Short mmCIF file of C-alpha atoms in Angstrom, two decimals:
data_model
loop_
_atom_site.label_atom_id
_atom_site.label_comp_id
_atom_site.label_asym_id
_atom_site.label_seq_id
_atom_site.Cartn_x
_atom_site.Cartn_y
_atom_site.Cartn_z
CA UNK A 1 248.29 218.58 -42.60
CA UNK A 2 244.88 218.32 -41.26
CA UNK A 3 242.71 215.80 -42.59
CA UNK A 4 239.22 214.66 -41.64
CA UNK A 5 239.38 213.37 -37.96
CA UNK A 6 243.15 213.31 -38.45
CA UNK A 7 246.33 215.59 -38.39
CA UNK A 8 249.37 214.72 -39.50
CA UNK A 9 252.21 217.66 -37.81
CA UNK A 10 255.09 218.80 -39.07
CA UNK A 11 257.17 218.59 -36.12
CA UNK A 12 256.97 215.58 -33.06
CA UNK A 13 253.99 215.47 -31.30
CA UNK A 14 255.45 216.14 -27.76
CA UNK A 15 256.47 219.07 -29.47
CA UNK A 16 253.70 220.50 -31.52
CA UNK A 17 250.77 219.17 -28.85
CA UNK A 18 252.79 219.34 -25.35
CA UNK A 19 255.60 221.35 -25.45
CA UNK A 20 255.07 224.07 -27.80
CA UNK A 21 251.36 224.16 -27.46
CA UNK A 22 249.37 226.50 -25.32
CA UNK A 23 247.90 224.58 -22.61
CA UNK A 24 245.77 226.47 -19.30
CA UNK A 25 248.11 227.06 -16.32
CA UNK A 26 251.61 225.81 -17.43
CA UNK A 27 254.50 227.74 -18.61
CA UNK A 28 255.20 228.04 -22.52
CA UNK A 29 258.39 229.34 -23.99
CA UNK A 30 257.22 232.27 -26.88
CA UNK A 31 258.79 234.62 -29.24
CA UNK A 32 256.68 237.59 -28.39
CA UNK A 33 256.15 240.73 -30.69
CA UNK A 34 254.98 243.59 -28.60
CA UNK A 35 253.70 246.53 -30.64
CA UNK A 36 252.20 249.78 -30.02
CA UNK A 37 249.15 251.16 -31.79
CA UNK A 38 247.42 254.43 -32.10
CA UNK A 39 243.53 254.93 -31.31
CA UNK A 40 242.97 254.59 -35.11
CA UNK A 41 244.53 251.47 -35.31
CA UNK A 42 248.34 253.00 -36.61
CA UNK A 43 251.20 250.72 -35.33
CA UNK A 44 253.91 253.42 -33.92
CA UNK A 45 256.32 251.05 -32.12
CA UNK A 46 257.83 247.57 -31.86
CA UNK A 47 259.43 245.60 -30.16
CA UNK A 48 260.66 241.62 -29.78
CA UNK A 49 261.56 239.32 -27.07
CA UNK A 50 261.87 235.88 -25.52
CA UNK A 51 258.86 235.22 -23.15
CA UNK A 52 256.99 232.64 -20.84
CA UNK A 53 252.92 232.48 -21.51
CA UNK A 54 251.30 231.11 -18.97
CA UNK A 55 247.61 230.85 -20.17
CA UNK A 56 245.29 231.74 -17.69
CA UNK A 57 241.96 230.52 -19.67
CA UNK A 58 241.88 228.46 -22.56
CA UNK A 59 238.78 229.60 -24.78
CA UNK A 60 237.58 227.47 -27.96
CA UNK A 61 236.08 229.79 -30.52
CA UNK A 62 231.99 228.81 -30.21
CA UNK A 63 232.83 229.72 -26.76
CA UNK A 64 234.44 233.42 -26.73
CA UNK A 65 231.67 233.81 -29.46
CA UNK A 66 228.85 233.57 -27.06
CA UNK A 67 230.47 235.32 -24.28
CA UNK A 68 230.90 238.17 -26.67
CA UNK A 69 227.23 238.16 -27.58
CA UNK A 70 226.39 238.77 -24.38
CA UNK A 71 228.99 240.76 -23.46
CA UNK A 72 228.26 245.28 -24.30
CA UNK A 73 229.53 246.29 -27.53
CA UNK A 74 229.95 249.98 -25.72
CA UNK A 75 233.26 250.15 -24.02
CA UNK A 76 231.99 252.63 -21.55
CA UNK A 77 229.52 250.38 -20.07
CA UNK A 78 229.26 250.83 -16.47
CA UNK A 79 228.80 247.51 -15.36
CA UNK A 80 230.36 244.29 -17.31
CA UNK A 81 227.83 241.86 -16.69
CA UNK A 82 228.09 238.04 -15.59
CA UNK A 83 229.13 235.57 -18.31
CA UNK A 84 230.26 232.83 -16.16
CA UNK A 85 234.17 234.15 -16.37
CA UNK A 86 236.78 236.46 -14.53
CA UNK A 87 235.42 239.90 -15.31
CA UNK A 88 238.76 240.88 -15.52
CA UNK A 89 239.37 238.38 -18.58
CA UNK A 90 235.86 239.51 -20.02
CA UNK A 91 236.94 242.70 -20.18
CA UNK A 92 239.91 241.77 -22.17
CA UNK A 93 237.94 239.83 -24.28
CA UNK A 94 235.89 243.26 -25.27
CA UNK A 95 239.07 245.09 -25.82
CA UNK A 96 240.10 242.75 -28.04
CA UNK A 97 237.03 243.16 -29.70
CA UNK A 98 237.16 246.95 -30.57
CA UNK A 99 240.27 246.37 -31.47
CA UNK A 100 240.15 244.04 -33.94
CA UNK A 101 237.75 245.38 -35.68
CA UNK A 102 239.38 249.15 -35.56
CA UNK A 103 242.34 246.83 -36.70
CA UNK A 104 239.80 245.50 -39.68
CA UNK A 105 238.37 248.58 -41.16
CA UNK A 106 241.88 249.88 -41.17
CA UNK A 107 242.69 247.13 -43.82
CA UNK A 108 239.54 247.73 -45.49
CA UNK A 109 240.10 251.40 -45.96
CA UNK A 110 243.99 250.11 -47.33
CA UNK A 111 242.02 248.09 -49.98
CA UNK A 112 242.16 244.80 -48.47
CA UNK A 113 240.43 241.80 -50.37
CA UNK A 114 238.32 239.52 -48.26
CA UNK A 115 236.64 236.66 -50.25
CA UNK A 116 234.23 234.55 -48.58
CA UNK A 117 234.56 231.08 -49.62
CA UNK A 118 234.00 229.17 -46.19
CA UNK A 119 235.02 225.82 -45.90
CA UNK A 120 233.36 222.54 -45.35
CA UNK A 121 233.32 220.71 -41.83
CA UNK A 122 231.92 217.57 -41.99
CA UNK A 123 230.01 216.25 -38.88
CA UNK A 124 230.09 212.72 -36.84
CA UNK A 125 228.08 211.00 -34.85
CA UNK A 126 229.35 208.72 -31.96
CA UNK A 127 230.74 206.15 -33.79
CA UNK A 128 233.05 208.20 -35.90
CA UNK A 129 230.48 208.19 -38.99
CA UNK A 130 229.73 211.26 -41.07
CA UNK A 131 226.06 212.35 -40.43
CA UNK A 132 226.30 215.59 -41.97
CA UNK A 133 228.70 218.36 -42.93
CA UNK A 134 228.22 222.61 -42.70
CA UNK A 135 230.05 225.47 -43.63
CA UNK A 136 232.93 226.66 -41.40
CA UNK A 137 231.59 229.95 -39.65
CA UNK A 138 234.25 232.63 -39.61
CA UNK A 139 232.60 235.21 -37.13
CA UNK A 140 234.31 237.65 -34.48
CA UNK A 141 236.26 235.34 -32.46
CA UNK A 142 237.70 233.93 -35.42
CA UNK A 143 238.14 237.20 -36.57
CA UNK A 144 239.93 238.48 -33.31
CA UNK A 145 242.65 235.79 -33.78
CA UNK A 146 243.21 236.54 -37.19
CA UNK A 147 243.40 240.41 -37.05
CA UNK A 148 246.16 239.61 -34.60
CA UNK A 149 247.76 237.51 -36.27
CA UNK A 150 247.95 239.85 -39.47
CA UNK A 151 249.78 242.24 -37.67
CA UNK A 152 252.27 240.45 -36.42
CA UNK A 153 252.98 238.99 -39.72
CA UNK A 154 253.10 242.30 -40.88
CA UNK A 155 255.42 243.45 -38.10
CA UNK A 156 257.96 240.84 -38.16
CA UNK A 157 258.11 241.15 -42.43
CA UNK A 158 258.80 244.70 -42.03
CA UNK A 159 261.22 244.48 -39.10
CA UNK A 160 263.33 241.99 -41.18
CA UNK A 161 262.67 244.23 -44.68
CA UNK A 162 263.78 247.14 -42.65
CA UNK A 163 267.37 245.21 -41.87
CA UNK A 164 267.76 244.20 -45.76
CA UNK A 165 267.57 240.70 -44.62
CA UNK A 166 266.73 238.02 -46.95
CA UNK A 167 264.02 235.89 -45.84
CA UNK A 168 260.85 233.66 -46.79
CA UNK A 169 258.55 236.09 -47.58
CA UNK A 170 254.29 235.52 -48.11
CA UNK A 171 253.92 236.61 -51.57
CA UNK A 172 250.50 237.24 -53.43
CA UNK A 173 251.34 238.91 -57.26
CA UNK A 174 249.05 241.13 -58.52
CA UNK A 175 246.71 239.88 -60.73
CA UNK A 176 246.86 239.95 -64.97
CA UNK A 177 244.91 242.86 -65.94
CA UNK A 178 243.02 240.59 -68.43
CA UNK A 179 241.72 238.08 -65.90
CA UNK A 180 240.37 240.60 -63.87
CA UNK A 181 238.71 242.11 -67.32
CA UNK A 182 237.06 238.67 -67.41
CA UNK A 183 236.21 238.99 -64.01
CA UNK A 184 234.42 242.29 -64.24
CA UNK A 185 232.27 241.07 -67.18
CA UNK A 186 231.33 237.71 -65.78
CA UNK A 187 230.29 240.11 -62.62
CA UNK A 188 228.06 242.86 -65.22
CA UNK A 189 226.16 239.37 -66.46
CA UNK A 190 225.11 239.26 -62.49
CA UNK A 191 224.59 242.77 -62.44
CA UNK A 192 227.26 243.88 -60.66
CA UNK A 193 229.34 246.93 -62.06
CA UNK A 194 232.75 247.06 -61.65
CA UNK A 195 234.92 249.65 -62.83
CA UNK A 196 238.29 248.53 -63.24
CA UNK A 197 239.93 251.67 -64.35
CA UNK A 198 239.61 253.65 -60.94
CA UNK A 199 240.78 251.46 -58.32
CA UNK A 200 241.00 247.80 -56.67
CA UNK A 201 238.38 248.93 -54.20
CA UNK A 202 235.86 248.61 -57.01
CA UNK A 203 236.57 244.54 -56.52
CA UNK A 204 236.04 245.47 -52.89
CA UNK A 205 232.88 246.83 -53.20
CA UNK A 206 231.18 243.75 -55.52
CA UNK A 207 232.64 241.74 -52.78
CA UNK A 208 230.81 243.38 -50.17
CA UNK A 209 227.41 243.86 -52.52
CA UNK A 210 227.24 240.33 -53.05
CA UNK A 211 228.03 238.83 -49.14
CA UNK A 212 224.87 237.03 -48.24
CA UNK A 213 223.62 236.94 -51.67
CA UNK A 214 222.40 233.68 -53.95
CA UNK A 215 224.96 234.34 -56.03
CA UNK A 216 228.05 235.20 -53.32
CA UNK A 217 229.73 231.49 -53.65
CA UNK A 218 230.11 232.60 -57.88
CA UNK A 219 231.12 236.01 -57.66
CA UNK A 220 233.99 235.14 -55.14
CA UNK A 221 235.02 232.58 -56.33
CA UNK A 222 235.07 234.06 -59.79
CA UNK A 223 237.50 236.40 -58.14
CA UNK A 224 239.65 234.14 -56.68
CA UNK A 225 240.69 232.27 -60.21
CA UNK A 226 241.01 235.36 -61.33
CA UNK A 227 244.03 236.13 -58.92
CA UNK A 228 247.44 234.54 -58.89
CA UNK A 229 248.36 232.24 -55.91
CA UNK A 230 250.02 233.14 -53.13
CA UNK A 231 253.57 231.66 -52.72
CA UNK A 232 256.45 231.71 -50.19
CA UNK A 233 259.27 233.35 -51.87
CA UNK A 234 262.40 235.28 -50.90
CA UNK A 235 260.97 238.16 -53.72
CA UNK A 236 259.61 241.77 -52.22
CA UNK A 237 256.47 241.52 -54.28
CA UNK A 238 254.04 242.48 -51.73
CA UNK A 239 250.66 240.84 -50.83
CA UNK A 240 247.86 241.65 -53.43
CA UNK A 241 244.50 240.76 -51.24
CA UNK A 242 245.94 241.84 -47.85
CA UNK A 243 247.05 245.59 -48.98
CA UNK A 244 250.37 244.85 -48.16
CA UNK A 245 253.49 245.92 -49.22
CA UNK A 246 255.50 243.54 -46.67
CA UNK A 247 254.24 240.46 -45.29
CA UNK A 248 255.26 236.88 -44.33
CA UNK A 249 253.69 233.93 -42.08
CA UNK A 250 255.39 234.01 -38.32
CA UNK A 251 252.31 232.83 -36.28
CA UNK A 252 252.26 229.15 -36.76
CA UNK A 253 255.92 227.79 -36.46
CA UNK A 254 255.26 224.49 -35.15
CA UNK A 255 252.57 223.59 -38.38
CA UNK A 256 254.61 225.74 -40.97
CA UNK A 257 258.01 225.28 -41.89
CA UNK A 258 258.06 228.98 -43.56
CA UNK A 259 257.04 230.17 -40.04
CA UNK A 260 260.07 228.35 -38.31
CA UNK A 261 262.62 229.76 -41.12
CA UNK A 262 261.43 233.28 -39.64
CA UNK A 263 261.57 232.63 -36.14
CA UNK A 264 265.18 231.39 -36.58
CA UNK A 265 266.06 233.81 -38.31
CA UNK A 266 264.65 236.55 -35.94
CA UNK A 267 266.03 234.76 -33.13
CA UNK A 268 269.74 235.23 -34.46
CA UNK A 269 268.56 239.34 -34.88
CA UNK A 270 267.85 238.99 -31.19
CA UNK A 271 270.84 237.00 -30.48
CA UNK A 272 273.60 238.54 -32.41
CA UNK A 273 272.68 241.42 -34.22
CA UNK A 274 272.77 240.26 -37.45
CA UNK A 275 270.74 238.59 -40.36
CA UNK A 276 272.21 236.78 -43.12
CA UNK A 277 269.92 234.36 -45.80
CA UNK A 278 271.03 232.70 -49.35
CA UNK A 279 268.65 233.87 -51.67
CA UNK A 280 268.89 230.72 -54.04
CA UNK A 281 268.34 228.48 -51.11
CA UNK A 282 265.25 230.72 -50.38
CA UNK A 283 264.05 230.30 -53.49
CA UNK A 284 263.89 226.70 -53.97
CA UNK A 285 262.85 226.38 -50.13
CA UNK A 286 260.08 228.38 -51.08
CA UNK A 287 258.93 226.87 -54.34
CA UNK A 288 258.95 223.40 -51.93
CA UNK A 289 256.88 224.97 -49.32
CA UNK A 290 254.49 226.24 -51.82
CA UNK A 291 253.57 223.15 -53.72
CA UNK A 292 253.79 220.99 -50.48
CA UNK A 293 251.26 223.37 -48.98
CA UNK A 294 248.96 223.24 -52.58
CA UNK A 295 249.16 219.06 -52.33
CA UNK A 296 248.19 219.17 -48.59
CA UNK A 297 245.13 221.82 -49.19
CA UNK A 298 244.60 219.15 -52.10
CA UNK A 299 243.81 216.41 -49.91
CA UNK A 300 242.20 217.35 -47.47
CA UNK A 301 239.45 219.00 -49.97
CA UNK A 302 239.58 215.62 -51.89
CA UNK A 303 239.40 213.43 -48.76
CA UNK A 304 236.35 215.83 -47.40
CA UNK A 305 234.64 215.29 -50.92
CA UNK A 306 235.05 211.47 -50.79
CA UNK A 307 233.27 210.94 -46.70
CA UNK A 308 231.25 213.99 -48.08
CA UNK A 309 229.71 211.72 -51.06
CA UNK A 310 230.16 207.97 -48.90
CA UNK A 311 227.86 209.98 -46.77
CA UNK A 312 225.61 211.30 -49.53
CA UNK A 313 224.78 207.19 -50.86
CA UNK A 314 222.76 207.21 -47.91
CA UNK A 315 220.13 209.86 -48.68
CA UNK A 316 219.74 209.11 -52.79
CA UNK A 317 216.02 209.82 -53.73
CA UNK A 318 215.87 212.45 -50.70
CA UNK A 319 215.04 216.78 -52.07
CA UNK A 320 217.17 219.74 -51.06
CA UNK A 321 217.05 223.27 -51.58
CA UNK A 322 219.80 224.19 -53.60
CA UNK A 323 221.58 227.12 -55.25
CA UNK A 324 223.18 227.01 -58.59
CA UNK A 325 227.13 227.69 -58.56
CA UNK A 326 227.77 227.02 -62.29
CA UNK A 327 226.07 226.81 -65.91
CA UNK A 328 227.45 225.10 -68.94
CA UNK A 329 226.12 223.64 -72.14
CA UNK A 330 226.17 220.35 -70.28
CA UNK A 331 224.14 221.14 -67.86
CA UNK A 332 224.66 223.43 -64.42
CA UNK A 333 226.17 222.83 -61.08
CA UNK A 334 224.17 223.25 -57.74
CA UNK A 335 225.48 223.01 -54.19
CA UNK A 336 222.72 221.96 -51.52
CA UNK A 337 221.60 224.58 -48.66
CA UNK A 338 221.10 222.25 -45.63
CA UNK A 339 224.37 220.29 -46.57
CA UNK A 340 227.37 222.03 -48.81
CA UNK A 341 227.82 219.35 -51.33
CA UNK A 342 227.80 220.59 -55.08
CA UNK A 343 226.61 218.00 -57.61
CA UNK A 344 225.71 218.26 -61.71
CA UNK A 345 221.98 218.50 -63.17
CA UNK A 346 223.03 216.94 -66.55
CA UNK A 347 221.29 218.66 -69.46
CA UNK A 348 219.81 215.37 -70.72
CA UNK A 349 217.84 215.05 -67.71
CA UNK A 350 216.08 218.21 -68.09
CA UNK A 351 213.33 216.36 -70.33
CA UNK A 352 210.70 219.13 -70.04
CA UNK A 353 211.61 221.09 -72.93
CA UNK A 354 215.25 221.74 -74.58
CA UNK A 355 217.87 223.98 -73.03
CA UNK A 356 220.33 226.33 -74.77
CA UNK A 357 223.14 227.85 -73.34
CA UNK A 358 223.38 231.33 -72.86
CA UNK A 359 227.13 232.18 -72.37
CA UNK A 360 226.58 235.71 -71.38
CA UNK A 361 223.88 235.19 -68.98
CA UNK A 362 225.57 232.32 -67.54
CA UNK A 363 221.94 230.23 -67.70
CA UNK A 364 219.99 227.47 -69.51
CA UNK A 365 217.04 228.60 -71.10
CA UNK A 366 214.47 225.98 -72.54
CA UNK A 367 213.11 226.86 -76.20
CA UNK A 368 209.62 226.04 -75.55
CA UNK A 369 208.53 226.97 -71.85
CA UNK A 370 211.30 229.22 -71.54
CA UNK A 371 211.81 228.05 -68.36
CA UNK A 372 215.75 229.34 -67.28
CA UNK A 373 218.08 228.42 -64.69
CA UNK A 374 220.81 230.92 -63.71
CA UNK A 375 223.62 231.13 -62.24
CA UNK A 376 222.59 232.31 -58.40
CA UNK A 377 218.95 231.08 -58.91
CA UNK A 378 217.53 228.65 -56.18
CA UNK A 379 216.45 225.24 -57.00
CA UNK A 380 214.61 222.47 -55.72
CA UNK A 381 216.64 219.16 -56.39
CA UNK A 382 217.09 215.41 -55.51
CA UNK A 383 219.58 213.36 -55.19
CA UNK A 384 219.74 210.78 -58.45
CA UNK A 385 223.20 209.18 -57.95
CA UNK A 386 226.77 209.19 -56.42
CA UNK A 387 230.21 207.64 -57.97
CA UNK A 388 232.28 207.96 -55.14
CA UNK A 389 235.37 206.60 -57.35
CA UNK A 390 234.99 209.68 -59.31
CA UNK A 391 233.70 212.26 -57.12
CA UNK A 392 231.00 212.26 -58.73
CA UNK A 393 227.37 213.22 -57.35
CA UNK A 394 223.99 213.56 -59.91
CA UNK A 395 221.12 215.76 -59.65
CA UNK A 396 217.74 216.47 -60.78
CA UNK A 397 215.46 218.98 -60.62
CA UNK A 398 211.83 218.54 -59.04
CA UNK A 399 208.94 220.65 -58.95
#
């Protein structure tokens, strides 16, 4: 469970940060899944095994990042030049580049969902006090990791499918056809067009028409309470936003316990030949899996909301740019640019004019001026008052 400035792991700490962690220049023990690919990106062979990793270089992600930036984005380049690293391990790091994101559109062209609702990281200063907080950046390095990741999921889920073995499986349903109605008409209010009745790349391509837009943080998330959650079940269901008709979570065994169910039961493939797993015992592992991960997720978002708003008693009567993230008849929700904390501008102080609700256009509109606010639409906001008891964090609206 990782909480603000603390983590809280599954297994012993000598083995999750020592023994099973990957540390620069000493031997690690590994399940290893060695697969082929084509140019294109096609996976034509696979294989597993028991390994030693011993890590050469140990990047953190800021770090490949900039090495990549300054690193040729042309494979054929003649000459790789300095970045303050082994050329040899530079030029690894730019085939894992091209591949990942060969790897990427691959999933794209499949149909593959990808929602961008980044997460907050709250900042300290040297005393261990939030001073601020920012979205989570999710760029290539992040992206390398997780394209690799992906396919090894995918590997190992079909390796086991392939053997009729019963095993914890990463399921994501597909979603009820009238949420995603709902869905398309809260995304024509916007202005975006979806048509429902070709194909799930048309919630693909609203995705992708709204990235970087004012209203992005809506639409997705629109989206995602439109879908079902993903569980860990024994069921061959498939996963929904990944385009996937077999998939599980292998990667992280020593912070998942559905990860460690897999690798024990791949290592007795390896070992013996066989698979068994009790399908009722599956089932109610998987249900307890899935609502322990839901409380954990659950905490940490409430504990980052609580330092978020301690933090935010410091700076009442201070103005930030906002966007707007939700509109009722109450009033509308707006979530600060320079720091990602969402708070309410009640209806009743709006004292300029009076507001009706629009349902449809998802905005407040005042009688008299007919001054609106929208959902999407930037505003200039201060802070009015925080209840930190009840999460709860007041705006209102300057000129």
């Amino acid at each position: 469970v990782y909480l603000p400035q603390r983590v809280v792991p599954m297994l012993p700490e000598v083995i999750s940060n020592s023994l099973a962690s990957l540390q620069q220049d000493r031997n690690r023990y590994v399940k290893s899944v060695l697969m082929e690919f084509t140019p294109s990106g096609q996976r034509i062979h696979t294989e597993f095994a028991h390994g030693v990793i011993r890590n050469r270089r140990r990047f953190h992600y800021e770090e490949v990042s900039r090495i990549l930036a300054e690193l040729p984005t042309d494979q054929a380049a003649e000459k790789i030049p300095d970045v303050g690293i082994d050329p040899e391990i530079a030029a690894m790091l730019m085939n894992m580049r091209e591949f990942a994101l060969i790897l990427r559109e691959r999933r794209r062209k499949r149909g593959a969902l990808e929602l961008s609702l980044p997460e907050t990281e709250l900042e300290y200063d040297d005393e261990g006090r939030v001073s601020g907080a920012h979205l989570a950046i999710h760029d290539i390095s992040h992206q390398i990791i997780e394209e690799f990741m992906l396919a090894a999921n995918e590997a190992v889920a079909e390796h086991l499918a392939s053997l009729d073995a019963v095993f914890l499986r990463r399921v994501h349903p597909a979603p009820e056809p009238e949420k995603l109605q709902a869905f398309a008409e809260f995304a024509r209010h916007l202005g975006y067009r979806v048509d429902l009745h070709r194909d799930r790349f048309a919630l693909q391509r609203v995705l992708e028409a709204s990235r970087d837009k004012p209203e992005q943080h809506a639409i997705h998330f629109a989206l995602l309470r439109s879908l079902k959650q993903a569980v860990y079940s024994p069921a061959a269901e498939g996963h929904y936003a990944l385009a996937s008709g077999e998939y599980c979570h292998f990667t992280s065994p020593i912070r998942r316990y559905p990860d460690l169910t897999v690798h024990r039961l791949l290592g007795r493939w390896m070992k013996t030949g066989k698979v068994g797993g009790d399908w009722d015992e599956l089932m109610a592992l998987g249900e307890h899996c899935s609502r322990t991960e839901r409380r954990a997720e659950s905490a940490e978002r409430e504990l980052i909301k609580w330092k978020l708003l301690q933090y935010m008693e410091s700076r009442i009567g201070e103005r930030f740019n906002a966007i707007i993230t939700g509109v009722a008849d109450y009033g509308f929700y707006a979530q600060a640019v320079e720091i990602p904390v969402e708070g309410l501008v009640h209806v009743s102080s709006l004292t300029d004019d009076y507001y009706a609700f629009d349902q449809d256009s998802h905005s407040l509109e005042g009688l008299r001026k007919k001054r609106r606010f929208r959902l999407g639409d930037r505003v200039r906001v201060e802070a009015a008052r925080v209840d930190v008891n009840r999460r709860l964090l007041d705006w209102r609206v300057v000129r």
